[in-house]
């Protein structure tokens, strides 16, 4: 059955007004409302609610995509019992997201395999759902990108882009030492983020060893000064989850 002209016109107007959920649902909601005898404002309320919910869902989806998490890990799949060294109440508090409003940082320090990346991703993921602009990068990935941007004269643009981020997650500081130029560029990013962007850093290195990857003691001091001015520290010092998992599997065999 072909649609009558007023229906076609209505759908056209709704599309122009960018109300896709109206287009999809107006007829079914009208039928439901007719049955429940709700009035016109109630009908409109239902439709606008649906449109808003759908819009928010899409925006969160986009933010998660833009954050570029390597693997999607959420807090739901994190087993706090398996990693007793993690301060669970602090993680729960951070998940509320106030630290981002206050531009505070989070340092996740601990041995490999203790769930640092998992937790950093979960915090980032939750922040996306709360409407924050998030970006996840490995620290060495960021440094490479900065060096390349400087090479092709797009550094200013890259730094400008990064200013829009509300939560920057830098994973794995400590596995690869940086060149002098690389360390300086990283310092530049951290300085710019100071009191403007929240930064989460995961690292296997205790603070006293950061010079090993950053080179200069002076630069390390200045960077730690900015990072730790307003900081929450989560330490993970248990056994590697991967190792424990592998051992358990071996035992079963
Ligand atoms: P790290 O970054 O500290 O090296 P990861 O976060 O990459 O460790 O954790 C290694 C793997 O083990 C990941 O697949 C992660 O999801 C998983 N994992 C680690 N700790 C836990 C935990 N407590 N509960 C559930 N999964 C965990
Ligand atoms: Mg990791």
mmCIF file of C-alpha atoms and ligand atoms in Angstrom:
data_model
loop_
_atom_site.group_PDB
_atom_site.id
_atom_site.type_symbol
_atom_site.label_atom_id
_atom_site.label_comp_id
_atom_site.label_asym_id
_atom_site.label_seq_id
_atom_site.Cartn_x
_atom_site.Cartn_y
_atom_site.Cartn_z
ATOM 1 C CA UNK A 1 0.000 0.000 0.000
ATOM 2 C CA UNK A 2 1.447 3.370 -0.943
ATOM 3 C CA UNK A 3 1.502 6.068 1.700
ATOM 4 C CA UNK A 4 -0.837 9.019 1.433
ATOM 5 C CA UNK A 5 0.649 12.466 0.707
ATOM 6 C CA UNK A 6 0.309 13.802 4.241
ATOM 7 C CA UNK A 7 2.147 10.778 5.642
ATOM 8 C CA UNK A 8 4.914 11.240 3.098
ATOM 9 C CA UNK A 9 5.125 14.908 3.938
ATOM 10 C CA UNK A 10 5.203 14.213 7.676
ATOM 11 C CA UNK A 11 8.042 11.722 7.298
ATOM 12 C CA UNK A 12 9.890 14.149 5.096
ATOM 13 C CA UNK A 13 9.560 16.924 7.672
ATOM 14 C CA UNK A 14 10.678 14.614 10.490
ATOM 15 C CA UNK A 15 13.744 13.656 8.451
ATOM 16 C CA UNK A 16 14.591 17.269 7.731
ATOM 17 C CA UNK A 17 14.216 18.011 11.430
ATOM 18 C CA UNK A 18 16.572 15.082 12.102
ATOM 19 C CA UNK A 19 14.157 13.062 14.198
ATOM 20 C CA UNK A 20 14.800 9.495 12.991
ATOM 21 C CA UNK A 21 13.203 7.888 16.031
ATOM 22 C CA UNK A 22 10.017 9.892 15.382
ATOM 23 C CA UNK A 23 10.005 8.531 11.840
ATOM 24 C CA UNK A 24 10.511 4.988 13.083
ATOM 25 C CA UNK A 25 8.094 5.063 16.021
ATOM 26 C CA UNK A 26 5.385 7.675 15.472
ATOM 27 C CA UNK A 27 2.873 5.191 14.083
ATOM 28 C CA UNK A 28 3.421 2.432 16.650
ATOM 29 C CA UNK A 29 3.414 4.896 19.565
ATOM 30 C CA UNK A 30 0.228 6.454 18.157
ATOM 31 C CA UNK A 31 -1.406 3.043 18.102
ATOM 32 C CA UNK A 32 -0.330 2.355 21.686
ATOM 33 C CA UNK A 33 -1.539 5.778 22.794
ATOM 34 C CA UNK A 34 -4.891 5.304 21.085
ATOM 35 C CA UNK A 35 -5.344 2.072 22.962
ATOM 36 C CA UNK A 36 -4.347 3.581 26.292
ATOM 37 C CA UNK A 37 -6.361 6.722 25.576
ATOM 38 C CA UNK A 38 -3.486 9.042 26.349
ATOM 39 C CA UNK A 39 -3.761 12.639 25.158
ATOM 40 C CA UNK A 40 -1.671 14.483 22.561
ATOM 41 C CA UNK A 41 0.905 15.924 24.962
ATOM 42 C CA UNK A 42 1.450 12.436 26.428
ATOM 43 C CA UNK A 43 1.950 11.088 22.910
ATOM 44 C CA UNK A 44 4.464 13.806 22.142
ATOM 45 C CA UNK A 45 6.227 13.199 25.435
ATOM 46 C CA UNK A 46 6.684 9.515 24.651
ATOM 47 C CA UNK A 47 8.091 10.231 21.224
ATOM 48 C CA UNK A 48 10.473 12.921 22.410
ATOM 49 C CA UNK A 49 11.685 10.636 25.195
ATOM 50 C CA UNK A 50 12.458 7.900 22.700
ATOM 51 C CA UNK A 51 14.245 10.315 20.418
ATOM 52 C CA UNK A 52 16.402 11.599 23.280
ATOM 53 C CA UNK A 53 17.284 8.133 24.571
ATOM 54 C CA UNK A 54 18.245 6.976 21.106
ATOM 55 C CA UNK A 55 20.312 10.103 20.525
ATOM 56 C CA UNK A 56 22.183 9.632 23.803
ATOM 57 C CA UNK A 57 22.817 5.962 22.996
ATOM 58 C CA UNK A 58 24.251 6.838 19.596
ATOM 59 C CA UNK A 59 26.416 9.599 21.047
ATOM 60 C CA UNK A 60 27.853 7.219 23.657
ATOM 61 C CA UNK A 61 28.522 4.668 20.930
ATOM 62 C CA UNK A 62 30.379 7.306 18.942
ATOM 63 C CA UNK A 63 32.415 8.398 21.946
ATOM 64 C CA UNK A 64 33.433 4.781 22.592
ATOM 65 C CA UNK A 65 34.467 4.410 18.963
ATOM 66 C CA UNK A 66 36.414 7.683 19.054
ATOM 67 C CA UNK A 67 38.201 6.616 22.241
ATOM 68 C CA UNK A 68 39.747 3.696 20.307
ATOM 69 C CA UNK A 69 40.007 1.186 23.087
ATOM 70 C CA UNK A 70 42.096 -1.757 21.878
ATOM 71 C CA UNK A 71 39.710 -4.231 23.521
ATOM 72 C CA UNK A 72 36.488 -3.346 25.244
ATOM 73 C CA UNK A 73 36.788 -4.226 28.905
ATOM 74 C CA UNK A 74 34.203 -3.196 31.436
ATOM 75 C CA UNK A 75 34.118 -3.162 35.202
ATOM 76 C CA UNK A 76 31.532 -5.928 35.111
ATOM 77 C CA UNK A 77 34.112 -8.444 33.947
ATOM 78 C CA UNK A 78 36.737 -7.404 36.491
ATOM 79 C CA UNK A 79 37.095 -9.842 39.365
ATOM 80 C CA UNK A 80 38.191 -7.852 42.403
ATOM 81 C CA UNK A 81 38.626 -11.030 44.426
ATOM 82 C CA UNK A 82 41.262 -12.228 41.990
ATOM 83 C CA UNK A 83 43.281 -9.058 42.590
ATOM 84 C CA UNK A 84 43.076 -8.290 46.295
ATOM 85 C CA UNK A 85 45.736 -5.571 46.109
ATOM 86 C CA UNK A 86 43.388 -3.281 44.137
ATOM 87 C CA UNK A 87 41.559 -0.698 46.237
ATOM 88 C CA UNK A 88 38.007 -1.547 45.173
ATOM 89 C CA UNK A 89 36.252 1.334 46.989
ATOM 90 C CA UNK A 90 38.547 3.785 45.207
ATOM 91 C CA UNK A 91 37.798 2.184 41.822
ATOM 92 C CA UNK A 92 34.054 2.411 42.570
ATOM 93 C CA UNK A 93 34.448 6.059 43.514
ATOM 94 C CA UNK A 94 36.373 6.793 40.330
ATOM 95 C CA UNK A 95 33.647 5.141 38.262
ATOM 96 C CA UNK A 96 31.286 7.897 39.413
ATOM 97 C CA UNK A 97 33.422 10.204 37.295
ATOM 98 C CA UNK A 98 33.805 13.223 39.570
ATOM 99 C CA UNK A 99 37.575 13.081 39.221
ATOM 100 C CA UNK A 100 37.183 14.126 35.581
ATOM 101 C CA UNK A 101 35.163 17.170 36.576
ATOM 102 C CA UNK A 102 37.929 18.020 39.042
ATOM 103 C CA UNK A 103 40.630 17.361 36.414
ATOM 104 C CA UNK A 104 42.303 14.820 38.669
ATOM 105 C CA UNK A 105 44.600 12.084 37.407
ATOM 106 C CA UNK A 106 44.827 8.373 38.074
ATOM 107 C CA UNK A 107 47.998 6.330 38.198
ATOM 108 C CA UNK A 108 47.707 2.572 37.974
ATOM 109 C CA UNK A 109 50.971 1.068 39.106
ATOM 110 C CA UNK A 110 51.867 -2.594 39.286
ATOM 111 C CA UNK A 111 53.280 -5.777 37.827
ATOM 112 C CA UNK A 112 52.312 -7.000 34.366
ATOM 113 C CA UNK A 113 49.051 -8.905 34.111
ATOM 114 C CA UNK A 114 47.443 -7.421 37.208
ATOM 115 C CA UNK A 115 44.560 -5.803 35.366
ATOM 116 C CA UNK A 116 45.843 -2.245 34.949
ATOM 117 C CA UNK A 117 44.866 -1.953 31.295
ATOM 118 C CA UNK A 118 41.550 -3.633 32.044
ATOM 119 C CA UNK A 119 40.746 -1.105 34.773
ATOM 120 C CA UNK A 120 41.953 1.874 32.746
ATOM 121 C CA UNK A 121 39.738 0.747 29.848
ATOM 122 C CA UNK A 122 36.776 0.221 32.163
ATOM 123 C CA UNK A 123 37.198 3.738 33.597
ATOM 124 C CA UNK A 124 37.431 5.150 30.075
ATOM 125 C CA UNK A 125 34.400 3.206 28.925
ATOM 126 C CA UNK A 126 32.317 4.429 31.842
ATOM 127 C CA UNK A 127 33.441 7.997 31.172
ATOM 128 C CA UNK A 128 32.202 7.664 27.567
ATOM 129 C CA UNK A 129 28.802 6.595 28.856
ATOM 130 C CA UNK A 130 28.832 9.667 31.116
ATOM 131 C CA UNK A 131 29.262 11.920 28.115
ATOM 132 C CA UNK A 132 33.024 12.482 28.330
ATOM 133 C CA UNK A 133 35.344 12.691 25.374
ATOM 134 C CA UNK A 134 37.942 10.010 25.966
ATOM 135 C CA UNK A 135 41.042 8.883 24.123
ATOM 136 C CA UNK A 136 42.980 5.703 24.832
ATOM 137 C CA UNK A 137 46.548 5.378 23.572
ATOM 138 C CA UNK A 138 49.634 3.463 24.486
ATOM 139 C CA UNK A 139 52.211 5.907 25.794
ATOM 140 C CA UNK A 140 54.703 4.858 23.135
ATOM 141 C CA UNK A 141 51.978 5.148 20.474
ATOM 142 C CA UNK A 142 51.347 8.715 21.555
ATOM 143 C CA UNK A 143 55.048 9.552 21.533
ATOM 144 C CA UNK A 144 55.466 8.077 18.043
ATOM 145 C CA UNK A 145 52.483 10.098 16.853
ATOM 146 C CA UNK A 146 53.909 13.268 18.395
ATOM 147 C CA UNK A 147 57.309 12.715 16.787
ATOM 148 C CA UNK A 148 55.704 12.084 13.403
ATOM 149 C CA UNK A 149 53.488 15.134 13.746
ATOM 150 C CA UNK A 150 56.514 17.270 14.526
ATOM 151 C CA UNK A 151 58.271 15.819 11.494
ATOM 152 C CA UNK A 152 55.448 16.752 9.114
ATOM 153 C CA UNK A 153 54.668 20.033 10.860
ATOM 154 C CA UNK A 154 51.245 19.018 12.137
ATOM 155 C CA UNK A 155 52.227 19.018 15.810
ATOM 156 C CA UNK A 156 50.293 22.148 16.639
ATOM 157 C CA UNK A 157 47.160 20.682 15.099
ATOM 158 C CA UNK A 158 47.591 17.406 16.969
ATOM 159 C CA UNK A 159 48.050 19.196 20.293
ATOM 160 C CA UNK A 160 45.013 21.337 19.538
ATOM 161 C CA UNK A 161 42.961 18.201 18.834
ATOM 162 C CA UNK A 162 44.120 16.678 22.084
ATOM 163 C CA UNK A 163 42.887 19.701 24.002
ATOM 164 C CA UNK A 164 39.339 18.614 23.253
ATOM 165 C CA UNK A 165 39.814 15.358 25.155
ATOM 166 C CA UNK A 166 38.440 15.260 28.680
ATOM 167 C CA UNK A 167 40.073 11.988 29.719
ATOM 168 C CA UNK A 168 43.345 10.816 28.224
ATOM 169 C CA UNK A 169 44.312 7.220 28.984
ATOM 170 C CA UNK A 170 48.002 6.510 28.484
ATOM 171 C CA UNK A 171 48.694 2.814 28.708
ATOM 172 C CA UNK A 172 52.007 1.110 29.412
ATOM 173 C CA UNK A 173 54.460 3.746 30.429
ATOM 174 C CA UNK A 174 57.695 1.971 31.148
ATOM 175 C CA UNK A 175 58.151 -0.802 28.623
ATOM 176 C CA UNK A 176 59.896 1.306 26.005
ATOM 177 C CA UNK A 177 62.382 4.080 26.813
ATOM 178 C CA UNK A 178 61.845 7.306 24.859
ATOM 179 C CA UNK A 179 64.289 9.379 22.890
ATOM 180 C CA UNK A 180 65.094 12.797 24.330
ATOM 181 C CA UNK A 181 62.779 14.488 21.828
ATOM 182 C CA UNK A 182 60.065 11.904 22.525
ATOM 183 C CA UNK A 183 60.239 12.409 26.284
ATOM 184 C CA UNK A 184 60.069 16.183 25.834
ATOM 185 C CA UNK A 185 56.980 15.932 23.633
ATOM 186 C CA UNK A 186 55.317 13.639 26.149
ATOM 187 C CA UNK A 187 56.122 16.152 28.853
ATOM 188 C CA UNK A 188 54.532 18.832 26.703
ATOM 189 C CA UNK A 189 51.289 16.830 26.494
ATOM 190 C CA UNK A 190 51.263 16.239 30.255
ATOM 191 C CA UNK A 191 51.924 19.931 30.930
ATOM 192 C CA UNK A 192 49.094 21.000 28.667
ATOM 193 C CA UNK A 193 46.782 18.479 30.279
ATOM 194 C CA UNK A 194 47.570 19.855 33.718
ATOM 195 C CA UNK A 195 44.357 21.198 35.243
ATOM 196 C CA UNK A 196 42.602 20.889 31.891
ATOM 197 C CA UNK A 197 42.374 17.179 31.067
ATOM 198 C CA UNK A 198 42.322 14.153 33.345
ATOM 199 C CA UNK A 199 45.040 11.643 32.588
ATOM 200 C CA UNK A 200 45.102 7.969 33.500
ATOM 201 C CA UNK A 201 48.518 6.357 33.230
ATOM 202 C CA UNK A 202 49.223 2.669 33.629
ATOM 203 C CA UNK A 203 52.768 1.649 34.401
ATOM 204 C CA UNK A 204 54.866 -1.206 35.707
ATOM 205 C CA UNK A 205 57.462 1.285 36.950
ATOM 206 C CA UNK A 206 57.563 2.728 40.463
ATOM 207 C CA UNK A 207 58.094 6.510 40.387
ATOM 208 C CA UNK A 208 61.766 6.299 41.295
ATOM 209 C CA UNK A 209 62.375 4.372 38.071
ATOM 210 C CA UNK A 210 60.597 6.722 35.660
ATOM 211 C CA UNK A 211 63.909 8.332 34.729
ATOM 212 C CA UNK A 212 64.791 5.022 33.068
ATOM 213 C CA UNK A 213 62.251 5.692 30.320
ATOM 214 C CA UNK A 214 62.174 9.483 30.353
ATOM 215 C CA UNK A 215 65.940 9.973 30.431
ATOM 216 C CA UNK A 216 66.316 13.255 32.255
ATOM 217 C CA UNK A 217 65.853 13.447 36.004
ATOM 218 C CA UNK A 218 64.746 17.062 35.784
ATOM 219 C CA UNK A 219 62.060 16.280 33.221
ATOM 220 C CA UNK A 220 60.854 13.271 35.226
ATOM 221 C CA UNK A 221 60.581 15.439 38.329
ATOM 222 C CA UNK A 222 58.621 18.132 36.513
ATOM 223 C CA UNK A 223 56.299 15.589 34.923
ATOM 224 C CA UNK A 224 55.608 13.773 38.198
ATOM 225 C CA UNK A 225 55.007 17.123 39.834
ATOM 226 C CA UNK A 226 52.192 17.903 37.418
ATOM 227 C CA UNK A 227 50.761 14.406 37.308
ATOM 228 C CA UNK A 228 50.695 13.860 41.033
ATOM 229 C CA UNK A 229 49.444 17.279 42.114
ATOM 230 C CA UNK A 230 45.910 15.892 42.035
ATOM 231 C CA UNK A 231 46.154 12.155 41.750
ATOM 232 C CA UNK A 232 44.548 8.890 42.761
ATOM 233 C CA UNK A 233 46.961 6.004 42.942
ATOM 234 C CA UNK A 234 45.825 2.445 42.398
ATOM 235 C CA UNK A 235 48.411 -0.194 43.131
ATOM 236 C CA UNK A 236 48.159 -3.716 41.770
ATOM 237 C CA UNK A 237 50.798 -5.912 43.247
ATOM 238 C CA UNK A 238 49.311 -9.360 43.117
ATOM 239 C CA UNK A 239 50.119 -12.223 40.848
ATOM 240 C CA UNK A 240 49.523 -11.920 37.123
ATOM 241 C CA UNK A 241 45.928 -12.812 36.238
ATOM 242 C CA UNK A 242 47.117 -14.332 32.976
ATOM 243 C CA UNK A 243 49.677 -16.455 34.790
ATOM 244 C CA UNK A 244 47.175 -17.597 37.388
ATOM 245 C CA UNK A 245 44.691 -18.419 34.667
ATOM 246 C CA UNK A 246 47.272 -20.409 32.716
ATOM 247 C CA UNK A 247 48.362 -22.272 35.846
ATOM 248 C CA UNK A 248 44.770 -23.155 36.690
ATOM 249 C CA UNK A 249 44.248 -24.490 33.181
ATOM 250 C CA UNK A 250 47.428 -26.569 33.341
ATOM 251 C CA UNK A 251 46.326 -28.035 36.661
ATOM 252 C CA UNK A 252 42.968 -29.083 35.217
ATOM 253 C CA UNK A 253 44.650 -31.015 32.434
HETATM 254 P P1 LIG B 1 48.165 -5.266 32.870
HETATM 255 O O1 LIG B 1 47.716 -4.131 32.047
HETATM 256 O O2 LIG B 1 48.265 -4.968 34.325
HETATM 257 O O3 LIG B 1 49.402 -5.925 32.350
HETATM 258 P P2 LIG B 1 45.747 -6.474 31.845
HETATM 259 O O4 LIG B 1 44.723 -5.513 32.275
HETATM 260 O O5 LIG B 1 46.151 -6.427 30.424
HETATM 261 O O6 LIG B 1 47.030 -6.392 32.794
HETATM 262 O O7 LIG B 1 45.248 -7.941 32.223
HETATM 263 C C1 LIG B 1 45.680 -9.107 31.531
HETATM 264 C C2 LIG B 1 44.476 -9.945 31.165
HETATM 265 O O8 LIG B 1 43.898 -10.492 32.349
HETATM 266 C C3 LIG B 1 43.389 -9.167 30.475
HETATM 267 O O9 LIG B 1 42.738 -10.015 29.555
HETATM 268 C C4 LIG B 1 42.457 -8.797 31.624
HETATM 269 O O10 LIG B 1 41.128 -8.629 31.165
HETATM 270 C C5 LIG B 1 42.586 -9.977 32.529
HETATM 271 N N1 LIG B 1 42.474 -9.638 33.945
HETATM 272 C C6 LIG B 1 43.439 -9.133 34.745
HETATM 273 N N2 LIG B 1 43.022 -8.984 35.993
HETATM 274 C C7 LIG B 1 41.738 -9.374 36.013
HETATM 275 C C8 LIG B 1 40.734 -9.454 37.040
HETATM 276 N N3 LIG B 1 41.003 -9.124 38.311
HETATM 277 N N4 LIG B 1 39.501 -9.901 36.673
HETATM 278 C C9 LIG B 1 39.250 -10.259 35.394
HETATM 279 N N5 LIG B 1 40.147 -10.214 34.387
HETATM 280 C C10 LIG B 1 41.382 -9.781 34.681
HETATM 281 MG MG1 LIG B 2 48.606 -3.390 30.374
#
